Amino acid sequence: MSGTERKPMYVAIPGLDNGTTLKAIFTTRFGGVSKPPYDTLNLSLQRNDDRRNVIENYRLLSNETGIPTDNMVLTWQVHGDKISIVDKSHKGMGLVREHELGCTDGLITAEKNIALVTIHADCVPVYLYDPVKGVIALVHSGWRGTLLNIAAKSVNLMKDRYKCEARDIIAGIGPHIRKCCFAVQNDVYDLFLDKFREYSDLFETSGSSYRIDLGGVITRSLIAEGLEMRNIHDIERCTVCEKELFFSHRGSRGNTGAGAAVLMMAG
Ligand SMILES: [Zn+2]
């Protein structure tokens, strides 16, 4: 690789991002200013990285994407299932001004030019878009959030609040720790088996541990809500397998930064 070749700051989510009216991206480790172990494009303000570096990373991401930091709204993630509806009054929250949403792992908006932002280092980013009603949602669904069905709950909120029809909703599943790398012990496996016994084909024994297909569980939960399989797009990239490219909690033994999922209707 030549020294001048620049590594991408983000990847686009297939099936959603069209480069113009809908931006749906997931950031990489590249192009930021944070020092190890947060090198370099750490976008989490919930870690011990220098806050000034994280803010500079957002500015650099803004330059690259054309999305002003003032238009971003961040979650404050606790692996829960609270989803917050946001509008222009929330612009910049959690980044350029105080976070007043409380703990929230999901965001929904029906307004253009509001960039929803969730933070990830293995946990699944789920992007939802209803092009008919003009509504987007973005959730952080780690194994706890997946057990709490946060993606399906977001679809429900889109239906309740905005009269979205499930058949119109397009979903994207971004890079995350996939079945190849998500080995768990009995305790977590039992929780999944209790909650999703009908999806047990997505769980697999692997020596003394078990492997769980989080993206698969989420996909099934979206189909159960009425989404059509052809409208669910999985980028099929594993953050642990590609830990040089993406931040990975497990791939870095817990000592690292985190990337961001960003979803915005532009107009
Ligand atoms: Zn993997």
PDB file of C-alpha atoms and ligand atoms in Angstrom:
ATOM      1  CA  MET A   1       0.000   0.000   0.000  1.00  0.00           C
ATOM      2  CA  SER A   2       1.409   3.393  -0.891  1.00  0.00           C
ATOM      3  CA  GLY A   3       1.951   5.965   1.825  1.00  0.00           C
ATOM      4  CA  THR A   4      -0.388   8.429   0.169  1.00  0.00           C
ATOM      5  CA  GLU A   5      -3.338   6.080   0.017  1.00  0.00           C
ATOM      6  CA  ARG A   6      -6.005   7.262   2.377  1.00  0.00           C
ATOM      7  CA  LYS A   7      -8.073   4.789   4.317  1.00  0.00           C
ATOM      8  CA  PRO A   8     -11.832   5.433   4.397  1.00  0.00           C
ATOM      9  CA  MET A   9     -13.365   7.162   7.421  1.00  0.00           C
ATOM     10  CA  TYR A  10     -16.611   5.282   6.931  1.00  0.00           C
ATOM     11  CA  VAL A  11     -18.443   2.646   4.935  1.00  0.00           C
ATOM     12  CA  ALA A  12     -21.899   3.212   3.446  1.00  0.00           C
ATOM     13  CA  ILE A  13     -24.770   0.928   4.430  1.00  0.00           C
ATOM     14  CA  PRO A  14     -26.012  -0.884   1.324  1.00  0.00           C
ATOM     15  CA  GLY A  15     -29.701  -0.652   0.490  1.00  0.00           C
ATOM     16  CA  LEU A  16     -30.056   2.602   2.428  1.00  0.00           C
ATOM     17  CA  ASP A  17     -27.317   5.130   1.725  1.00  0.00           C
ATOM     18  CA  ASN A  18     -27.823   6.778  -1.667  1.00  0.00           C
ATOM     19  CA  GLY A  19     -25.241   9.516  -1.184  1.00  0.00           C
ATOM     20  CA  THR A  20     -27.812  12.290  -1.612  1.00  0.00           C
ATOM     21  CA  THR A  21     -31.192  12.194   0.147  1.00  0.00           C
ATOM     22  CA  LEU A  22     -30.328   9.464   2.635  1.00  0.00           C
ATOM     23  CA  LYS A  23     -27.024   9.125   4.437  1.00  0.00           C
ATOM     24  CA  ALA A  24     -26.495   5.847   6.260  1.00  0.00           C
ATOM     25  CA  ILE A  25     -22.899   5.211   7.278  1.00  0.00           C
ATOM     26  CA  PHE A  26     -20.698   3.399   9.779  1.00  0.00           C
ATOM     27  CA  THR A  27     -17.333   4.835  10.713  1.00  0.00           C
ATOM     28  CA  THR A  28     -13.943   3.099  10.732  1.00  0.00           C
ATOM     29  CA  ARG A  29     -10.874   3.622  12.930  1.00  0.00           C
ATOM     30  CA  PHE A  30      -9.246   5.858  10.337  1.00  0.00           C
ATOM     31  CA  GLY A  31      -8.859   9.590   9.877  1.00  0.00           C
ATOM     32  CA  GLY A  32      -9.073  10.793  13.486  1.00  0.00           C
ATOM     33  CA  VAL A  33      -6.674  12.242  16.052  1.00  0.00           C
ATOM     34  CA  SER A  34      -7.137  10.016  19.123  1.00  0.00           C
ATOM     35  CA  LYS A  35      -4.106   8.240  20.544  1.00  0.00           C
ATOM     36  CA  PRO A  36      -3.864   4.492  21.309  1.00  0.00           C
ATOM     37  CA  PRO A  37      -5.881   2.626  22.424  1.00  0.00           C
ATOM     38  CA  TYR A  38      -8.496   4.981  20.942  1.00  0.00           C
ATOM     39  CA  ASP A  39      -6.710   5.349  17.616  1.00  0.00           C
ATOM     40  CA  THR A  40      -7.760   7.148  15.751  1.00  0.00           C
ATOM     41  CA  LEU A  41     -11.391   8.059  15.003  1.00  0.00           C
ATOM     42  CA  ASN A  42     -12.895   7.351  18.421  1.00  0.00           C
ATOM     43  CA  LEU A  43     -16.381   8.874  18.542  1.00  0.00           C
ATOM     44  CA  SER A  44     -17.414   7.757  22.017  1.00  0.00           C
ATOM     45  CA  LEU A  45     -17.683  10.370  24.742  1.00  0.00           C
ATOM     46  CA  GLN A  46     -18.460   7.580  27.221  1.00  0.00           C
ATOM     47  CA  ARG A  47     -14.840   6.364  27.379  1.00  0.00           C
ATOM     48  CA  ASN A  48     -11.634   7.707  28.905  1.00  0.00           C
ATOM     49  CA  ASP A  49     -10.355   9.291  25.706  1.00  0.00           C
ATOM     50  CA  ASP A  50      -9.477  13.008  25.805  1.00  0.00           C
ATOM     51  CA  ARG A  51     -12.755  14.819  25.140  1.00  0.00           C
ATOM     52  CA  ARG A  52     -11.038  17.404  22.919  1.00  0.00           C
ATOM     53  CA  ASN A  53      -9.814  14.642  20.627  1.00  0.00           C
ATOM     54  CA  VAL A  54     -13.278  13.122  20.353  1.00  0.00           C
ATOM     55  CA  ILE A  55     -14.781  16.516  19.512  1.00  0.00           C
ATOM     56  CA  GLU A  56     -12.056  17.031  16.885  1.00  0.00           C
ATOM     57  CA  ASN A  57     -12.890  13.586  15.461  1.00  0.00           C
ATOM     58  CA  TYR A  58     -16.506  14.662  15.053  1.00  0.00           C
ATOM     59  CA  ARG A  59     -15.345  17.823  13.292  1.00  0.00           C
ATOM     60  CA  LEU A  60     -13.231  15.745  10.898  1.00  0.00           C
ATOM     61  CA  LEU A  61     -16.156  13.383  10.259  1.00  0.00           C
ATOM     62  CA  SER A  62     -18.331  16.398   9.598  1.00  0.00           C
ATOM     63  CA  ASN A  63     -15.839  17.675   7.010  1.00  0.00           C
ATOM     64  CA  GLU A  64     -15.810  14.312   5.303  1.00  0.00           C
ATOM     65  CA  THR A  65     -19.588  13.738   5.264  1.00  0.00           C
ATOM     66  CA  GLY A  66     -20.843  17.302   4.940  1.00  0.00           C
ATOM     67  CA  ILE A  67     -23.071  16.770   7.985  1.00  0.00           C
ATOM     68  CA  PRO A  68     -22.610  19.680  10.432  1.00  0.00           C
ATOM     69  CA  THR A  69     -21.913  18.621  14.008  1.00  0.00           C
ATOM     70  CA  ASP A  70     -24.702  21.035  15.020  1.00  0.00           C
ATOM     71  CA  ASN A  71     -27.172  18.749  13.246  1.00  0.00           C
ATOM     72  CA  MET A  72     -26.126  15.583  15.060  1.00  0.00           C
ATOM     73  CA  VAL A  73     -28.040  14.074  17.971  1.00  0.00           C
ATOM     74  CA  LEU A  74     -26.235  11.472  20.061  1.00  0.00           C
ATOM     75  CA  THR A  75     -27.556   8.689  22.244  1.00  0.00           C
ATOM     76  CA  TRP A  76     -26.393   8.128  25.817  1.00  0.00           C
ATOM     77  CA  GLN A  77     -26.174   4.378  25.735  1.00  0.00           C
ATOM     78  CA  VAL A  78     -26.778   1.987  28.594  1.00  0.00           C
ATOM     79  CA  HIS A  79     -27.685  -1.246  26.735  1.00  0.00           C
ATOM     80  CA  GLY A  80     -31.337  -0.519  27.470  1.00  0.00           C
ATOM     81  CA  ASP A  81     -34.397  -0.302  25.250  1.00  0.00           C
ATOM     82  CA  LYS A  82     -35.450   3.323  25.567  1.00  0.00           C
ATOM     83  CA  ILE A  83     -35.969   5.001  22.204  1.00  0.00           C
ATOM     84  CA  SER A  84     -36.256   8.786  22.003  1.00  0.00           C
ATOM     85  CA  ILE A  85     -38.164  10.762  19.418  1.00  0.00           C
ATOM     86  CA  VAL A  86     -36.156  13.818  18.422  1.00  0.00           C
ATOM     87  CA  ASP A  87     -36.766  16.943  16.368  1.00  0.00           C
ATOM     88  CA  LYS A  88     -34.929  20.149  15.559  1.00  0.00           C
ATOM     89  CA  SER A  89     -35.085  21.219  19.199  1.00  0.00           C
ATOM     90  CA  HIS A  90     -32.652  18.386  19.969  1.00  0.00           C
ATOM     91  CA  LYS A  91     -30.042  19.313  17.360  1.00  0.00           C
ATOM     92  CA  GLY A  92     -26.476  19.070  18.629  1.00  0.00           C
ATOM     93  CA  MET A  93     -27.527  17.295  21.794  1.00  0.00           C
ATOM     94  CA  GLY A  94     -24.848  15.171  23.389  1.00  0.00           C
ATOM     95  CA  LEU A  95     -22.160  16.763  21.259  1.00  0.00           C
ATOM     96  CA  VAL A  96     -22.145  20.538  20.963  1.00  0.00           C
ATOM     97  CA  ARG A  97     -24.504  21.009  23.885  1.00  0.00           C
ATOM     98  CA  GLU A  98     -25.755  19.223  26.956  1.00  0.00           C
ATOM     99  CA  HIS A  99     -27.475  15.890  26.583  1.00  0.00           C
ATOM    100  CA  GLU A 100     -31.022  16.200  27.924  1.00  0.00           C
ATOM    101  CA  LEU A 101     -32.573  13.003  26.602  1.00  0.00           C
ATOM    102  CA  GLY A 102     -31.401  10.873  29.509  1.00  0.00           C
ATOM    103  CA  CYS A 103     -30.227   7.330  28.903  1.00  0.00           C
ATOM    104  CA  THR A 104     -31.344   6.227  25.475  1.00  0.00           C
ATOM    105  CA  ASP A 105     -30.154   3.548  23.048  1.00  0.00           C
ATOM    106  CA  GLY A 106     -32.331   4.488  20.104  1.00  0.00           C
ATOM    107  CA  LEU A 107     -33.414   7.611  18.223  1.00  0.00           C
ATOM    108  CA  ILE A 108     -36.261   8.369  15.826  1.00  0.00           C
ATOM    109  CA  THR A 109     -37.005  11.460  13.781  1.00  0.00           C
ATOM    110  CA  ALA A 110     -39.364  12.524  11.039  1.00  0.00           C
ATOM    111  CA  GLU A 111     -37.345  15.650  10.247  1.00  0.00           C
ATOM    112  CA  LYS A 112     -34.756  16.160   7.572  1.00  0.00           C
ATOM    113  CA  ASN A 113     -31.193  17.237   8.303  1.00  0.00           C
ATOM    114  CA  ILE A 114     -31.140  15.703  11.752  1.00  0.00           C
ATOM    115  CA  ALA A 115     -28.320  13.178  11.922  1.00  0.00           C
ATOM    116  CA  LEU A 116     -29.033  10.375  14.364  1.00  0.00           C
ATOM    117  CA  VAL A 117     -25.831   8.979  15.914  1.00  0.00           C
ATOM    118  CA  THR A 118     -25.292   5.764  17.878  1.00  0.00           C
ATOM    119  CA  ILE A 119     -21.928   4.469  19.144  1.00  0.00           C
ATOM    120  CA  HIS A 120     -20.575   0.970  18.523  1.00  0.00           C
ATOM    121  CA  ALA A 121     -17.653  -1.346  19.159  1.00  0.00           C
ATOM    122  CA  ASP A 122     -19.185  -4.754  18.260  1.00  0.00           C
ATOM    123  CA  CYS A 123     -22.824  -4.005  19.162  1.00  0.00           C
ATOM    124  CA  VAL A 124     -25.234  -4.103  16.227  1.00  0.00           C
ATOM    125  CA  PRO A 125     -26.321  -0.837  14.579  1.00  0.00           C
ATOM    126  CA  VAL A 126     -29.824  -1.155  13.121  1.00  0.00           C
ATOM    127  CA  TYR A 127     -30.903   1.489  10.608  1.00  0.00           C
ATOM    128  CA  LEU A 128     -34.602   1.903   9.767  1.00  0.00           C
ATOM    129  CA  TYR A 129     -36.100   4.094   7.056  1.00  0.00           C
ATOM    130  CA  ASP A 130     -39.666   4.596   5.911  1.00  0.00           C
ATOM    131  CA  PRO A 131     -39.456   6.461   2.587  1.00  0.00           C
ATOM    132  CA  VAL A 132     -43.260   6.807   2.409  1.00  0.00           C
ATOM    133  CA  LYS A 133     -43.790   8.602   5.732  1.00  0.00           C
ATOM    134  CA  GLY A 134     -40.288  10.073   5.819  1.00  0.00           C
ATOM    135  CA  VAL A 135     -39.215   8.639   9.160  1.00  0.00           C
ATOM    136  CA  ILE A 136     -35.857   7.225  10.271  1.00  0.00           C
ATOM    137  CA  ALA A 137     -34.737   5.329  13.341  1.00  0.00           C
ATOM    138  CA  LEU A 138     -31.323   4.180  14.510  1.00  0.00           C
ATOM    139  CA  VAL A 139     -30.678   1.812  17.390  1.00  0.00           C
ATOM    140  CA  HIS A 140     -27.790   0.363  19.324  1.00  0.00           C
ATOM    141  CA  SER A 141     -28.551  -3.325  19.781  1.00  0.00           C
ATOM    142  CA  GLY A 142     -25.855  -5.239  21.612  1.00  0.00           C
ATOM    143  CA  TRP A 143     -26.750  -8.622  23.055  1.00  0.00           C
ATOM    144  CA  ARG A 144     -28.664  -6.986  25.898  1.00  0.00           C
ATOM    145  CA  GLY A 145     -30.542  -4.650  23.566  1.00  0.00           C
ATOM    146  CA  THR A 146     -31.255  -7.573  21.244  1.00  0.00           C
ATOM    147  CA  LEU A 147     -32.718  -9.530  24.180  1.00  0.00           C
ATOM    148  CA  LEU A 148     -34.866  -6.456  24.893  1.00  0.00           C
ATOM    149  CA  ASN A 149     -35.980  -6.372  21.239  1.00  0.00           C
ATOM    150  CA  ILE A 150     -35.001  -2.735  20.795  1.00  0.00           C
ATOM    151  CA  ALA A 151     -35.078  -2.888  16.963  1.00  0.00           C
ATOM    152  CA  ALA A 152     -38.619  -4.326  16.893  1.00  0.00           C
ATOM    153  CA  LYS A 153     -39.689  -1.767  19.509  1.00  0.00           C
ATOM    154  CA  SER A 154     -38.438   1.002  17.224  1.00  0.00           C
ATOM    155  CA  VAL A 155     -40.586  -0.348  14.398  1.00  0.00           C
ATOM    156  CA  ASN A 156     -43.545  -0.334  16.772  1.00  0.00           C
ATOM    157  CA  LEU A 157     -42.894   3.251  17.718  1.00  0.00           C
ATOM    158  CA  MET A 158     -42.678   4.198  14.021  1.00  0.00           C
ATOM    159  CA  LYS A 159     -46.063   2.536  13.492  1.00  0.00           C
ATOM    160  CA  ASP A 160     -47.699   4.087  16.571  1.00  0.00           C
ATOM    161  CA  ARG A 161     -46.344   7.565  16.287  1.00  0.00           C
ATOM    162  CA  TYR A 162     -46.099   8.089  12.515  1.00  0.00           C
ATOM    163  CA  LYS A 163     -48.495   5.479  11.098  1.00  0.00           C
ATOM    164  CA  CYS A 164     -45.625   3.799   9.277  1.00  0.00           C
ATOM    165  CA  GLU A 165     -46.479   0.564   7.475  1.00  0.00           C
ATOM    166  CA  ALA A 166     -44.034  -2.254   8.167  1.00  0.00           C
ATOM    167  CA  ARG A 167     -43.999  -3.264   4.498  1.00  0.00           C
ATOM    168  CA  ASP A 168     -42.601   0.171   3.580  1.00  0.00           C
ATOM    169  CA  ILE A 169     -39.744   0.108   6.080  1.00  0.00           C
ATOM    170  CA  ILE A 170     -36.236  -0.541   4.808  1.00  0.00           C
ATOM    171  CA  ALA A 171     -33.729  -1.855   7.347  1.00  0.00           C
ATOM    172  CA  GLY A 172     -29.951  -1.950   7.413  1.00  0.00           C
ATOM    173  CA  ILE A 173     -27.807  -4.064   9.704  1.00  0.00           C
ATOM    174  CA  GLY A 174     -24.342  -2.579  10.013  1.00  0.00           C
ATOM    175  CA  PRO A 175     -20.963  -4.076  10.967  1.00  0.00           C
ATOM    176  CA  HIS A 176     -21.005  -5.913  14.300  1.00  0.00           C
ATOM    177  CA  ILE A 177     -19.654  -8.974  16.091  1.00  0.00           C
ATOM    178  CA  ARG A 178     -21.053 -11.774  13.987  1.00  0.00           C
ATOM    179  CA  LYS A 179     -21.671 -15.413  14.741  1.00  0.00           C
ATOM    180  CA  CYS A 180     -18.092 -16.249  13.670  1.00  0.00           C
ATOM    181  CA  CYS A 181     -16.789 -14.354  16.712  1.00  0.00           C
ATOM    182  CA  PHE A 182     -19.661 -13.987  19.188  1.00  0.00           C
ATOM    183  CA  ALA A 183     -18.993 -16.890  21.542  1.00  0.00           C
ATOM    184  CA  VAL A 184     -20.858 -16.784  24.862  1.00  0.00           C
ATOM    185  CA  GLN A 185     -21.135 -18.956  27.941  1.00  0.00           C
ATOM    186  CA  ASN A 186     -24.186 -20.712  29.349  1.00  0.00           C
ATOM    187  CA  ASP A 187     -25.564 -17.682  31.154  1.00  0.00           C
ATOM    188  CA  VAL A 188     -26.039 -15.570  28.006  1.00  0.00           C
ATOM    189  CA  TYR A 189     -26.959 -18.550  25.844  1.00  0.00           C
ATOM    190  CA  ASP A 190     -29.756 -19.501  28.269  1.00  0.00           C
ATOM    191  CA  LEU A 191     -31.170 -15.978  28.136  1.00  0.00           C
ATOM    192  CA  PHE A 192     -31.347 -16.148  24.337  1.00  0.00           C
ATOM    193  CA  LEU A 193     -32.832 -19.626  24.345  1.00  0.00           C
ATOM    194  CA  ASP A 194     -35.504 -18.516  26.845  1.00  0.00           C
ATOM    195  CA  LYS A 195     -36.423 -15.436  24.882  1.00  0.00           C
ATOM    196  CA  PHE A 196     -36.015 -16.693  21.305  1.00  0.00           C
ATOM    197  CA  ARG A 197     -36.508 -20.453  21.445  1.00  0.00           C
ATOM    198  CA  GLU A 198     -38.099 -20.338  17.985  1.00  0.00           C
ATOM    199  CA  TYR A 199     -34.849 -18.929  16.565  1.00  0.00           C
ATOM    200  CA  SER A 200     -32.653 -21.655  18.068  1.00  0.00           C
ATOM    201  CA  ASP A 201     -31.254 -22.452  14.612  1.00  0.00           C
ATOM    202  CA  LEU A 202     -29.370 -19.151  14.969  1.00  0.00           C
ATOM    203  CA  PHE A 203     -27.482 -20.465  18.022  1.00  0.00           C
ATOM    204  CA  GLU A 204     -24.782 -23.068  17.801  1.00  0.00           C
ATOM    205  CA  THR A 205     -22.619 -25.063  20.185  1.00  0.00           C
ATOM    206  CA  SER A 206     -18.891 -24.458  19.766  1.00  0.00           C
ATOM    207  CA  GLY A 207     -16.733 -26.531  22.106  1.00  0.00           C
ATOM    208  CA  SER A 208     -17.577 -25.455  25.649  1.00  0.00           C
ATOM    209  CA  SER A 209     -19.252 -22.230  24.480  1.00  0.00           C
ATOM    210  CA  TYR A 210     -22.060 -21.139  22.178  1.00  0.00           C
ATOM    211  CA  ARG A 211     -22.245 -18.863  19.187  1.00  0.00           C
ATOM    212  CA  ILE A 212     -25.133 -16.500  18.620  1.00  0.00           C
ATOM    213  CA  ASP A 213     -26.146 -14.783  15.400  1.00  0.00           C
ATOM    214  CA  LEU A 214     -27.288 -11.382  16.683  1.00  0.00           C
ATOM    215  CA  GLY A 215     -27.955 -10.001  13.199  1.00  0.00           C
ATOM    216  CA  GLY A 216     -30.044 -13.072  12.455  1.00  0.00           C
ATOM    217  CA  VAL A 217     -32.104 -12.641  15.636  1.00  0.00           C
ATOM    218  CA  ILE A 218     -32.693  -8.982  14.795  1.00  0.00           C
ATOM    219  CA  THR A 219     -33.658  -9.829  11.207  1.00  0.00           C
ATOM    220  CA  ARG A 220     -36.225 -12.373  12.434  1.00  0.00           C
ATOM    221  CA  SER A 221     -37.604  -9.874  14.960  1.00  0.00           C
ATOM    222  CA  LEU A 222     -38.070  -7.316  12.164  1.00  0.00           C
ATOM    223  CA  ILE A 223     -39.816  -9.865   9.963  1.00  0.00           C
ATOM    224  CA  ALA A 224     -42.083 -10.714  12.909  1.00  0.00           C
ATOM    225  CA  GLU A 225     -43.025  -7.008  12.938  1.00  0.00           C
ATOM    226  CA  GLY A 226     -44.015  -7.224   9.277  1.00  0.00           C
ATOM    227  CA  LEU A 227     -40.888  -6.084   7.454  1.00  0.00           C
ATOM    228  CA  GLU A 228     -40.172  -7.839   4.181  1.00  0.00           C
ATOM    229  CA  MET A 229     -36.993  -9.881   3.883  1.00  0.00           C
ATOM    230  CA  ARG A 230     -36.092  -8.155   0.632  1.00  0.00           C
ATOM    231  CA  ASN A 231     -36.106  -4.832   2.516  1.00  0.00           C
ATOM    232  CA  ILE A 232     -33.594  -5.946   5.154  1.00  0.00           C
ATOM    233  CA  HIS A 233     -29.996  -5.325   4.091  1.00  0.00           C
ATOM    234  CA  ASP A 234     -27.147  -6.828   6.086  1.00  0.00           C
ATOM    235  CA  ILE A 235     -23.705  -5.445   5.280  1.00  0.00           C
ATOM    236  CA  GLU A 236     -22.259  -8.816   6.400  1.00  0.00           C
ATOM    237  CA  ARG A 237     -19.085  -7.476   7.960  1.00  0.00           C
ATOM    238  CA  CYS A 238     -17.717  -8.563  11.325  1.00  0.00           C
ATOM    239  CA  THR A 239     -16.053  -5.971  13.558  1.00  0.00           C
ATOM    240  CA  VAL A 240     -13.867  -8.589  15.261  1.00  0.00           C
ATOM    241  CA  CYS A 241     -12.693 -10.215  12.010  1.00  0.00           C
ATOM    242  CA  GLU A 242     -11.974  -6.691  10.722  1.00  0.00           C
ATOM    243  CA  LYS A 243     -10.636  -5.187  13.938  1.00  0.00           C
ATOM    244  CA  GLU A 244      -7.924  -3.307  12.055  1.00  0.00           C
ATOM    245  CA  LEU A 245     -10.653  -1.425  10.194  1.00  0.00           C
ATOM    246  CA  PHE A 246     -13.424  -1.139  12.811  1.00  0.00           C
ATOM    247  CA  PHE A 247     -13.342  -0.594  16.558  1.00  0.00           C
ATOM    248  CA  SER A 248     -13.969  -3.892  18.310  1.00  0.00           C
ATOM    249  CA  HIS A 249     -14.444  -4.284  22.047  1.00  0.00           C
ATOM    250  CA  ARG A 250     -13.796  -8.006  21.945  1.00  0.00           C
ATOM    251  CA  GLY A 251     -11.095  -7.779  19.298  1.00  0.00           C
ATOM    252  CA  SER A 252      -9.183  -5.324  21.531  1.00  0.00           C
ATOM    253  CA  ARG A 253      -9.949  -7.094  24.822  1.00  0.00           C
ATOM    254  CA  GLY A 254     -12.124  -4.242  26.017  1.00  0.00           C
ATOM    255  CA  ASN A 255      -9.513  -1.505  25.701  1.00  0.00           C
ATOM    256  CA  THR A 256     -10.406   0.605  22.683  1.00  0.00           C
ATOM    257  CA  GLY A 257     -12.562   3.389  21.274  1.00  0.00           C
ATOM    258  CA  ALA A 258     -15.806   3.154  19.372  1.00  0.00           C
ATOM    259  CA  GLY A 259     -17.161   4.116  16.002  1.00  0.00           C
ATOM    260  CA  ALA A 260     -20.477   5.664  15.079  1.00  0.00           C
ATOM    261  CA  ALA A 261     -23.496   4.769  13.026  1.00  0.00           C
ATOM    262  CA  VAL A 262     -25.009   7.859  11.425  1.00  0.00           C
ATOM    263  CA  LEU A 263     -28.411   8.086   9.718  1.00  0.00           C
ATOM    264  CA  MET A 264     -29.900  11.228   8.205  1.00  0.00           C
ATOM    265  CA  MET A 265     -32.499  12.295   5.653  1.00  0.00           C
ATOM    266  CA  ALA A 266     -31.025  15.200   3.739  1.00  0.00           C
ATOM    267  CA  GLY A 267     -33.073  17.802   1.959  1.00  0.00           C
TER     268      GLY A 267
HETATM  269 ZN    ZN B   1     -15.951 -12.512  13.024  1.00  0.00          ZN
END
